[in-house]
Coordinates of C-alpha atoms in Angstrom, one line a residue:
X1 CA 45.1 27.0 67.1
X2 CA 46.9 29.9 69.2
X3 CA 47.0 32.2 66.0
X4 CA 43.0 31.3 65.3
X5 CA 42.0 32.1 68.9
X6 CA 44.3 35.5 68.9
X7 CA 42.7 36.2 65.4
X8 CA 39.2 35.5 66.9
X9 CA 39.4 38.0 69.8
X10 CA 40.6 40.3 66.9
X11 CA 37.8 40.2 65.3
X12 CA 35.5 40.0 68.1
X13 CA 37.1 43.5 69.4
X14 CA 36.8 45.2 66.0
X15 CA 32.9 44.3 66.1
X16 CA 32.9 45.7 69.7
X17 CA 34.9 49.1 68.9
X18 CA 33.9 52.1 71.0
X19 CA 32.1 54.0 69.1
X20 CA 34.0 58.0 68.5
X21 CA 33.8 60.5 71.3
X22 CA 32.4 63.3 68.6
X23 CA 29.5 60.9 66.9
X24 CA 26.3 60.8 68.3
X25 CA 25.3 58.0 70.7
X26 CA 23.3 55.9 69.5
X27 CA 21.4 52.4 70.1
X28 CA 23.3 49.3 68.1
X29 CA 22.0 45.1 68.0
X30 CA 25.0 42.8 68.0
X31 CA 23.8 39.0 67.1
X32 CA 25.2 36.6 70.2
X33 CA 23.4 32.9 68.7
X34 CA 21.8 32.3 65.5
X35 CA 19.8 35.3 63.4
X36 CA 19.0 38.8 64.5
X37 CA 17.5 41.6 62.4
X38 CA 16.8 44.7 62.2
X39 CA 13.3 46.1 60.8
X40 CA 12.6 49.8 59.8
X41 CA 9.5 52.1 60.3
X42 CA 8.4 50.7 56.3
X43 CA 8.9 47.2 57.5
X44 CA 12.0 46.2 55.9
X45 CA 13.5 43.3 57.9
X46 CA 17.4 43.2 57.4
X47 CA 19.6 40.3 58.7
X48 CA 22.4 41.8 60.7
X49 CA 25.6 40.8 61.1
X50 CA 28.2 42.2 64.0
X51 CA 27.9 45.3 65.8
X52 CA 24.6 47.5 64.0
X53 CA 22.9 50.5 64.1
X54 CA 19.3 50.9 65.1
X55 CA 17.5 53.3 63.9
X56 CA 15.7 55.2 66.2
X57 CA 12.1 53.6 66.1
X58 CA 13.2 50.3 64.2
X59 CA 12.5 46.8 65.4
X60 CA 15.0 44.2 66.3
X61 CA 13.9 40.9 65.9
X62 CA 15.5 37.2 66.8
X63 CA 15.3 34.3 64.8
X64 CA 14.0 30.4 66.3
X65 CA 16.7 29.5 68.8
X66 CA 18.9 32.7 68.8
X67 CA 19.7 35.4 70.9
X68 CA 21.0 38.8 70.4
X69 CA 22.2 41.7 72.9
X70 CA 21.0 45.4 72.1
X71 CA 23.3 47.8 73.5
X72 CA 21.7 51.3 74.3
X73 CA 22.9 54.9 73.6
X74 CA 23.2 55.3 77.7
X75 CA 25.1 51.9 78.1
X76 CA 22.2 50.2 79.1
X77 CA 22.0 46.3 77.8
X78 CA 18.7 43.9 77.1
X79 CA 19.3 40.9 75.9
X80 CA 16.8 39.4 73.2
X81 CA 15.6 35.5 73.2
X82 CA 14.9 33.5 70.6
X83 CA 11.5 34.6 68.6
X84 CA 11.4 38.0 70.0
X85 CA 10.4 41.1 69.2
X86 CA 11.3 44.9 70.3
X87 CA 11.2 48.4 69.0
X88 CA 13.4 50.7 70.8
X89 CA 12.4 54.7 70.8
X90 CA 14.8 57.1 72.0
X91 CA 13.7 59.7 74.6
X92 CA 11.9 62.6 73.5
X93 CA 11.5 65.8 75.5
X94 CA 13.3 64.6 78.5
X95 CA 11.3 61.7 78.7
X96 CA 12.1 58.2 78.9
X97 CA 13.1 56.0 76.2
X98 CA 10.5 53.7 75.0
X99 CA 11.1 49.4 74.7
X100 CA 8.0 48.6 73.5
X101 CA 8.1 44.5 73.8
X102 CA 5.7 42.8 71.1
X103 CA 6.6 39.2 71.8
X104 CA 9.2 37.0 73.2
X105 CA 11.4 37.7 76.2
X106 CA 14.0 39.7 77.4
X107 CA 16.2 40.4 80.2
X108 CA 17.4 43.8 80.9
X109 CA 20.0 45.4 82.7
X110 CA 19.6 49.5 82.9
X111 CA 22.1 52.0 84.1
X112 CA 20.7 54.6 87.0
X113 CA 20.4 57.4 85.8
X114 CA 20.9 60.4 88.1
X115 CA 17.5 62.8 89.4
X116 CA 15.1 60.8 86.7
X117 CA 12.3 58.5 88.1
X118 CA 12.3 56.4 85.3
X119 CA 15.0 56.0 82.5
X120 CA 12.7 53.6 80.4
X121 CA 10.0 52.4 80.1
X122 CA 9.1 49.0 78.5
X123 CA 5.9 47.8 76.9
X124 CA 4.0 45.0 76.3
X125 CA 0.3 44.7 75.1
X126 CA -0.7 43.9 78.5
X127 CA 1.4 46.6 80.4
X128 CA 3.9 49.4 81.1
X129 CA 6.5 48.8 83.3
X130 CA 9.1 52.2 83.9
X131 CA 12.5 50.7 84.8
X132 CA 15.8 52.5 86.2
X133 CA 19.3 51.5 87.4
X134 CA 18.0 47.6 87.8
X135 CA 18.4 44.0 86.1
X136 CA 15.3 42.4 85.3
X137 CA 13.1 39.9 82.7
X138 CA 9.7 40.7 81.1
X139 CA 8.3 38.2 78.9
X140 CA 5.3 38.6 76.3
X141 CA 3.3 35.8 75.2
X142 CA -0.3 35.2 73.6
X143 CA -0.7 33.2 77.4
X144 CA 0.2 36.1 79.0
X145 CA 3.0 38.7 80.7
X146 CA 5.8 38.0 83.2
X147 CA 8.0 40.2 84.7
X148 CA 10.8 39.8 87.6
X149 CA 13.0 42.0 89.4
X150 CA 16.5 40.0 90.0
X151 CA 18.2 43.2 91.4
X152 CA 16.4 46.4 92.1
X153 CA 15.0 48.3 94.7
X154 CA 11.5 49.4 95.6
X155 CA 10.5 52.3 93.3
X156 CA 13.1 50.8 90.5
X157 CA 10.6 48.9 89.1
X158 CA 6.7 49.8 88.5
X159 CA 4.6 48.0 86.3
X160 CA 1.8 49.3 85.2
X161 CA -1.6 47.9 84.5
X162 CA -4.8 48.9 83.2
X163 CA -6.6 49.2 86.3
X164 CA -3.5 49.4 89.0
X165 CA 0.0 50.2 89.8
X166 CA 2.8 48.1 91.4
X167 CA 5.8 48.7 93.1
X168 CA 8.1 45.1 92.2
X169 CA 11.2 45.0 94.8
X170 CA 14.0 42.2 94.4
X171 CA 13.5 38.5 93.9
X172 CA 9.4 39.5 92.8
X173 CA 7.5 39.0 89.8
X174 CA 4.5 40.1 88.8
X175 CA 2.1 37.7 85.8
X176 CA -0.7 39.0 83.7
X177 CA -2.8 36.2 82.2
X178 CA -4.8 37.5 79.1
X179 CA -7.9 37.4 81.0
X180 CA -6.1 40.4 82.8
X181 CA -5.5 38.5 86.2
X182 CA -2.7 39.9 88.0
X183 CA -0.6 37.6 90.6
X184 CA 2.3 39.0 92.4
X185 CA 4.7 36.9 94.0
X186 CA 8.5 35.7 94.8
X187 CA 10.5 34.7 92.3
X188 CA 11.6 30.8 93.2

């Protein structure tokens, strides 16, 4: 049982490989519980298995009851629940990169990075939130939107509405029903 848990941590290092210092950074989907895939622009949906490239402008998708853990170009980590839905867009022009949330939920945890005002920003029908250096959840249902702020401070995380702006510090959330009722409160 000693050789099968050596050989396990094997394996599980060779899927987790640092990627070469001369190759281009890039954003990769490695499958944590149950079925992950990956979805191109044309809509081909691919089960993945270990460490995978995505595309810049693919989807990543999680089966019923399974989780996954996208790790982006910057080091940045959101971690996929079951049944849910993301396309990740890379920065363009200096701008941030785009996590545009179609369904599901997610919990993210985003490196700072230095002089920008916002190194993301994710997406959900009902809203735009701009994220940096902070750990946080957003969730997208028909219902409705959630998102929370576990570790952040004021100005880390702004969501976005379409008819006002707020400033989420730690331990807040902030729900959108689909009526477009907007309740901001503290996270219990």
């Amino acid at each position: 049982t000693r050789a099968l848990a050596i050989g396990s941590i094997i394996a599980l290092a060779a899927n987790l490989m640092v990627v070469p210092a001369n190759a281009a950074p890039t954003n990769t989907i490695y499958p944590v519980l149950g079925a992950a895939y990956v979805a191109t622009l044309s809509g081909q949906a691919q089960q993945v298995a270990g460490r995978t490239a995505l595309p810049d402008g693919a989807a990543a998708m999680t089966g019923d009851r399974a989780n996954a853990l996208l790790l982006l170009a910057d080091g940045s980590e959101i971690a996929l629940g079951a049944s849910t839905t993301v396309r990740v867009s890379n920065a363009a022009g200096g701008g941030p990169a785009t996590v545009a949330l179609q369904s599901g939920q997610i919990r993210f945890n985003i490196r700072h990075a230095p002089g920008q005002r916002s190194n993301y920003v994710i997406t959900t029908p009902r809203e735009r939130v701009a994220v940096q250096g902070t750990i946080g959840l957003v969730s997208s249902t028909r219902e409705g939107d959630a998102v929370a702020c576990l570790s952040c401070d004021l100005d880390d995380v702004v969501v976005s509405t379409s008819t006002q702006t707020y400033k989420l510090e730690k331990d807040h959330q902030l729900l959108i029903d689909a009526g477009g009722v907007v309740v901001v409160g503290v996270v219990v």
